[in-house]
């Protein structure tokens, strides 16, 4: 079977490997689709979070082709969406319920750019989610980024009738928009420099879509959404902001736009440090909340959104490539102006 591994910067190798020899806690999944994550692109372009020979691809869905004797609730032929992370359940953070911060992950499965994945220690309803027949593999492969987005939205403490602002419309930001729409937010403003991504957000139903090159976002939102006052600050009237861009230059404006007691939910990883006015945070009691990965509960929520078609993910698939064309797939995903989510499939 084929499996793509990272070998060096801008070099992904397609290996021909023997078939798996599974054990009683294992499940074999015939991959239907695997999305290229932003972290996969960081690995490809910069060598981040990877090493030679390491498999790439953790956003996958497919068909169960083998089930170990100790795995309950799954049958050969089931179509499943996969949460690749298996937290230990024992460490201090797991005991706190912060399973996403477990530093002792057990098993799981990666290497979704492959014909098959061997998944170890997965539990149905926590890592392995059976999907209805009318959910495509590409939709199901959004489970992981949608879970990330669901956590970031949860952290943003949105009030449905207040404006909520989202920076960045890559696949996480686009999924954030889907979660906000599914929850019924009444005024969702999204910002991105890519016309293709803005167009997808417009079609998805974002209430206002802004190009930060053409529009002074802060001035525009102070004018259209109004201002608020607190003891030492004049501010905008935005209750919640989610940054999925990692573009640190947006943060001073975000702090200006937030009303007192507003929330800034940060889910985008940044490649440099931010210069922000700490007094904005102190005097307005702004809550700045990081959001990293997801817990099994976030995943269960996201799986339900996908299974019940409360989110519309298919338009986010900008390209699909066969596994044989994995390098072209990575080159396409790195072009942020024209790609949203690139999918790789063994059978495309
Ligand atoms: Zn991912
Ligand atoms: Zn743990």
Coordinates of C-alpha atoms and ligand atoms in Angstrom, one line a residue:
X1 CA 0.0 0.0 0.0
X2 CA 1.0 3.6 -0.5
X3 CA 1.9 6.0 2.3
X4 CA 3.2 9.5 2.0
X5 CA 6.0 10.6 4.4
X6 CA 7.8 13.8 5.0
X7 CA 11.5 13.5 3.9
X8 CA 12.8 17.1 3.7
X9 CA 11.6 20.6 3.0
X10 CA 9.3 20.6 0.0
X11 CA 9.8 16.8 -0.4
X12 CA 7.1 14.3 0.3
X13 CA 7.8 10.7 -0.6
X14 CA 5.2 8.1 -1.6
X15 CA 6.3 4.8 -0.2
X16 CA 5.2 1.3 -1.1
X17 CA 4.7 -0.6 2.1
X18 CA 3.5 -4.0 3.1
X19 CA 0.0 -4.4 4.4
X20 CA -0.7 -4.0 8.2
X21 CA -0.6 -6.8 10.7
X22 CA -3.3 -5.6 13.0
X23 CA -3.9 -6.4 16.7
X24 CA -7.0 -6.7 18.9
X25 CA -7.2 -3.0 19.7
X26 CA -6.7 -1.9 16.1
X27 CA -9.0 -0.8 13.3
X28 CA -7.9 -0.6 9.7
X29 CA -9.5 2.2 7.7
X30 CA -9.4 2.3 3.9
X31 CA -8.9 6.0 3.4
X32 CA -11.7 7.8 1.4
X33 CA -10.3 11.3 1.7
X34 CA -7.6 13.1 3.7
X35 CA -7.4 16.9 3.9
X36 CA -4.2 18.8 3.9
X37 CA -3.9 20.7 7.2
X38 CA -2.2 24.0 7.8
X39 CA 0.2 22.1 10.0
X40 CA 1.0 19.7 7.1
X41 CA 1.8 22.8 5.0
X42 CA 4.1 24.1 7.7
X43 CA 5.8 20.7 7.7
X44 CA 6.1 20.7 4.0
X45 CA 7.4 24.3 3.6
X46 CA 9.4 24.8 6.8
X47 CA 10.0 21.3 8.2
X48 CA 7.9 22.2 11.3
X49 CA 6.7 19.5 13.7
X50 CA 8.1 16.7 11.6
X51 CA 11.1 14.5 10.9
X52 CA 12.3 12.4 8.0
X53 CA 10.1 9.4 7.4
X54 CA 7.2 10.7 9.4
X55 CA 3.8 10.1 7.9
X56 CA 1.7 13.2 7.2
X57 CA -2.1 13.6 7.1
X58 CA -4.4 13.5 10.1
X59 CA -7.7 14.8 8.7
X60 CA -9.1 11.7 7.2
X61 CA -12.3 9.6 6.7
X62 CA -12.9 6.3 5.1
X63 CA -14.3 2.8 5.3
X64 CA -13.6 0.3 8.0
X65 CA -12.0 -2.8 6.5
X66 CA -10.8 -4.6 9.6
X67 CA -11.9 -4.5 13.3
X68 CA -10.0 -5.9 16.2
X69 CA -11.7 -8.2 18.6
X70 CA -11.5 -5.7 21.5
X71 CA -13.0 -2.8 19.5
X72 CA -16.7 -2.4 20.3
X73 CA -19.4 -0.8 18.2
X74 CA -17.8 -1.0 14.7
X75 CA -18.3 -3.2 11.7
X76 CA -16.4 -3.8 8.5
X77 CA -18.0 -1.5 5.9
X78 CA -18.8 1.3 8.3
X79 CA -18.0 4.7 6.9
X80 CA -16.2 6.7 9.6
X81 CA -14.8 10.1 10.4
X82 CA -11.7 10.0 12.5
X83 CA -10.4 12.0 15.4
X84 CA -6.7 11.0 15.3
X85 CA -5.9 11.9 18.9
X86 CA -6.2 9.4 21.8
X87 CA -5.4 11.1 25.1
X88 CA -4.1 9.0 28.0
X89 CA -6.9 9.8 30.4
X90 CA -4.5 9.6 33.4
X91 CA -2.3 12.7 33.3
X92 CA -3.1 15.9 35.3
X93 CA -4.6 17.7 32.3
X94 CA -6.7 14.7 31.2
X95 CA -8.0 14.5 34.8
X96 CA -9.0 18.2 34.4
X97 CA -10.9 17.3 31.2
X98 CA -8.3 19.2 29.1
X99 CA -7.7 16.1 27.0
X100 CA -6.4 18.3 24.2
X101 CA -3.4 19.2 26.3
X102 CA -2.5 15.6 27.1
X103 CA 1.2 15.1 26.6
X104 CA 1.0 11.4 26.7
X105 CA -1.2 10.4 23.8
X106 CA -1.8 6.7 23.3
X107 CA -2.1 5.2 19.9
X108 CA -4.4 7.0 17.5
X109 CA -3.6 7.1 13.8
X110 CA -1.8 9.3 11.4
X111 CA -0.6 8.9 7.9
X112 CA -3.9 9.7 6.2
X113 CA -2.2 10.3 2.9
X114 CA -2.2 6.6 2.3
X115 CA -4.4 3.8 1.0
X116 CA -5.0 2.5 4.5
X117 CA -4.5 3.7 8.1
X118 CA -4.0 1.4 11.2
X119 CA -5.8 3.1 14.1
X120 CA -4.9 1.9 17.6
X121 CA -6.9 2.3 20.9
X122 CA -9.8 4.1 19.2
X123 CA -13.2 4.3 20.8
X124 CA -16.4 4.7 18.9
X125 CA -17.9 8.1 19.8
X126 CA -14.6 9.5 20.9
X127 CA -12.2 8.9 18.0
X128 CA -14.2 6.9 15.5
X129 CA -17.5 8.3 14.4
X130 CA -19.8 6.3 12.1
X131 CA -21.3 8.6 9.4
X132 CA -24.6 8.2 7.5
X133 CA -24.4 7.2 3.8
X134 CA -25.3 10.6 2.6
X135 CA -22.2 12.2 4.1
X136 CA -19.2 12.1 1.7
X137 CA -15.7 11.2 2.7
X138 CA -14.6 14.7 2.0
X139 CA -17.2 16.1 4.3
X140 CA -16.3 13.6 7.0
X141 CA -12.6 14.4 6.6
X142 CA -13.4 17.9 8.0
X143 CA -14.1 16.4 11.5
X144 CA -10.7 17.4 12.8
X145 CA -10.6 21.1 11.6
X146 CA -14.3 21.4 12.4
X147 CA -13.5 20.2 16.0
X148 CA -10.7 22.8 16.2
X149 CA -13.2 25.5 15.1
X150 CA -15.9 24.3 17.5
X151 CA -13.5 24.7 20.4
X152 CA -12.5 28.2 19.3
X153 CA -16.2 29.2 19.0
X154 CA -16.9 27.7 22.4
X155 CA -14.0 29.7 23.9
X156 CA -15.3 32.9 22.2
X157 CA -18.4 33.0 24.5
X158 CA -20.6 34.4 21.7
X159 CA -23.9 36.1 22.3
X160 CA -26.1 35.3 19.2
X161 CA -27.5 38.8 18.8
X162 CA -24.1 40.6 19.1
X163 CA -21.6 41.0 16.2
X164 CA -18.9 38.4 16.1
X165 CA -15.7 39.0 14.1
X166 CA -13.5 36.3 12.5
X167 CA -10.1 37.0 11.1
X168 CA -8.8 34.5 8.6
X169 CA -10.8 32.2 6.3
X170 CA -8.4 29.3 5.8
X171 CA -10.0 26.0 6.6
X172 CA -10.2 26.7 10.4
X173 CA -11.7 30.1 9.8
X174 CA -14.1 28.8 7.2
X175 CA -15.1 26.0 9.7
X176 CA -15.5 28.7 12.5
X177 CA -18.0 30.5 10.1
X178 CA -19.9 27.2 9.7
X179 CA -20.1 26.6 13.4
X180 CA -21.3 30.2 14.0
X181 CA -23.9 29.9 11.3
X182 CA -25.1 26.5 12.7
X183 CA -25.4 28.1 16.2
X184 CA -27.5 31.0 14.8
X185 CA -25.2 34.0 15.2
X186 CA -27.0 37.0 13.8
X187 CA -24.1 39.2 12.7
X188 CA -21.0 37.4 11.6
X189 CA -18.2 39.6 10.1
X190 CA -15.3 37.8 8.4
X191 CA -12.0 39.2 7.1
X192 CA -9.5 37.7 4.7
X193 CA -7.1 38.9 2.0
X194 CA -8.0 36.0 -0.4
X195 CA -10.8 36.7 -2.8
X196 CA -11.4 33.0 -3.3
X197 CA -11.8 32.5 0.5
X198 CA -14.0 35.6 0.8
X199 CA -16.2 34.4 -2.0
X200 CA -16.7 31.1 -0.3
X201 CA -17.6 32.9 2.9
X202 CA -20.1 35.1 1.1
X203 CA -21.8 32.0 -0.4
X204 CA -21.8 30.3 2.9
X205 CA -23.8 33.1 4.4
X206 CA -21.5 35.3 6.3
X207 CA -23.3 38.6 7.1
X208 CA -20.4 40.8 6.1
X209 CA -17.2 39.9 4.3
X210 CA -14.3 42.3 4.4
X211 CA -11.0 42.6 2.4
X212 CA -8.5 44.2 4.9
X213 CA -6.5 45.5 1.9
X214 CA -9.4 47.5 0.5
X215 CA -11.2 48.4 3.8
X216 CA -9.9 49.8 7.1
X217 CA -11.6 47.1 9.1
X218 CA -11.4 48.9 12.5
X219 CA -12.7 52.2 11.2
X220 CA -15.5 50.5 9.3
X221 CA -16.7 48.4 12.2
X222 CA -16.5 51.4 14.6
X223 CA -18.8 53.2 12.1
X224 CA -21.2 50.4 11.3
X225 CA -21.4 48.5 14.6
X226 CA -21.0 51.5 16.9
X227 CA -18.9 52.4 19.9
X228 CA -19.0 51.7 23.6
X229 CA -17.4 53.3 26.6
X230 CA -15.9 51.8 29.7
X231 CA -14.1 53.7 32.6
X232 CA -10.8 54.4 30.7
X233 CA -11.5 53.2 27.2
X234 CA -13.4 54.1 24.1
X235 CA -14.1 51.0 22.1
X236 CA -16.0 49.2 19.5
X237 CA -19.1 47.1 20.2
X238 CA -17.9 43.7 19.2
X239 CA -18.5 41.1 21.9
X240 CA -16.4 38.3 20.5
X241 CA -13.5 38.0 18.1
X242 CA -11.9 34.8 16.8
X243 CA -8.5 35.0 15.2
X244 CA -7.9 32.1 12.9
X245 CA -5.4 34.1 10.8
X246 CA -2.3 34.1 13.1
X247 CA -1.6 37.5 11.5
X248 CA -0.5 39.3 14.6
X249 CA -1.0 42.8 13.0
X250 CA -4.7 42.4 13.4
X251 CA -4.5 42.1 17.3
X252 CA -4.2 45.8 18.2
X253 CA -7.3 46.5 16.1
X254 CA -9.1 43.5 17.6
X255 CA -8.5 44.9 21.1
X256 CA -9.9 48.3 20.1
X257 CA -13.0 46.7 18.6
X258 CA -13.9 44.6 21.6
X259 CA -16.3 46.1 24.1
X260 CA -15.5 45.8 27.8
X261 CA -15.7 42.2 29.0
X262 CA -15.4 41.0 25.5
X263 CA -13.5 37.8 24.5
X264 CA -10.6 37.3 22.1
X265 CA -10.3 33.6 21.1
X266 CA -7.0 32.8 19.5
X267 CA -6.8 29.7 17.3
X268 CA -4.3 30.8 14.6
X269 CA -0.7 30.0 15.3
X270 CA 1.5 33.0 14.7
X271 CA 5.0 33.1 13.1
X272 CA 6.1 36.2 15.1
X273 CA 5.4 38.0 18.3
X274 CA 2.6 40.6 18.7
X275 CA 2.8 44.1 19.9
X276 CA -0.4 44.8 21.9
X277 CA -1.6 47.3 24.4
X278 CA -1.9 45.5 27.7
X279 CA -4.0 48.3 29.1
X280 CA -6.8 47.5 26.6
X281 CA -6.9 44.0 28.1
X282 CA -6.7 45.2 31.7
X283 CA -9.0 48.1 31.7
X284 CA -11.7 46.4 29.7
X285 CA -11.3 43.0 31.4
X286 CA -10.9 41.4 28.0
X287 CA -10.6 37.6 28.2
X288 CA -7.8 36.4 25.8
X289 CA -8.3 32.6 25.4
X290 CA -6.0 30.4 23.5
X291 CA -7.6 27.4 21.7
X292 CA -5.5 24.4 20.8
X293 CA -6.8 21.3 19.0
X294 CA -9.9 19.8 20.6
X295 CA -11.2 17.4 23.2
X296 CA -13.3 14.3 22.5
X297 CA -16.4 16.4 23.4
X298 CA -15.5 19.0 20.8
X299 CA -15.2 16.2 18.3
X300 CA -18.5 14.6 19.2
X301 CA -20.2 18.0 18.7
X302 CA -18.5 18.5 15.4
X303 CA -19.3 14.9 14.3
X304 CA -23.0 15.6 15.0
X305 CA -22.9 18.8 13.0
X306 CA -21.5 16.8 10.0
X307 CA -23.8 13.8 10.4
X308 CA -26.9 15.9 10.6
X309 CA -25.8 18.2 7.8
X310 CA -26.0 21.4 10.0
X311 CA -22.8 22.5 8.3
X312 CA -22.1 22.9 4.6
X313 CA -18.5 21.8 4.0
X314 CA -18.4 20.6 0.4
X315 CA -17.9 24.2 -0.9
X316 CA -14.7 24.4 1.1
X317 CA -13.0 21.7 -0.9
X318 CA -11.2 23.8 -3.5
X319 CA -9.2 20.9 -5.1
X320 CA -9.0 17.1 -5.0
X321 CA -5.9 15.1 -6.0
X322 CA -5.1 11.4 -6.3
X323 CA -2.6 10.2 -3.7
X324 CA -0.1 9.7 -6.6
X325 CA -0.1 13.5 -7.1
X326 CA 0.6 14.3 -3.4
X327 CA 3.4 16.8 -4.2
X328 CA 1.1 18.7 -6.6
X329 CA -1.6 18.6 -3.8
X330 CA 0.8 20.2 -1.3
X331 CA 1.9 22.8 -3.8
X332 CA -1.7 23.7 -4.4
X333 CA -2.6 23.9 -0.7
X334 CA 0.3 26.3 -0.1
X335 CA -1.2 28.8 -2.5
X336 CA -3.4 30.5 0.0
X337 CA -4.9 33.0 -2.5
X338 CA -6.5 30.2 -4.5
X339 CA -7.0 27.2 -2.3
X340 CA -9.2 26.6 0.7
X341 CA -9.0 22.9 1.5
X342 CA -7.2 20.5 -0.7
X343 CA -8.3 16.9 -0.4
X344 CA -6.2 13.8 -1.3
X345 CA -7.9 10.6 -2.1
X346 CA -6.4 7.1 -3.0
X347 CA -9.2 6.7 -5.5
X348 CA -9.8 10.3 -6.9
Ligands
LIG1 ZN1 -5.5 19.5 11.1
LIG2 ZN1 -3.3 12.7 29.4

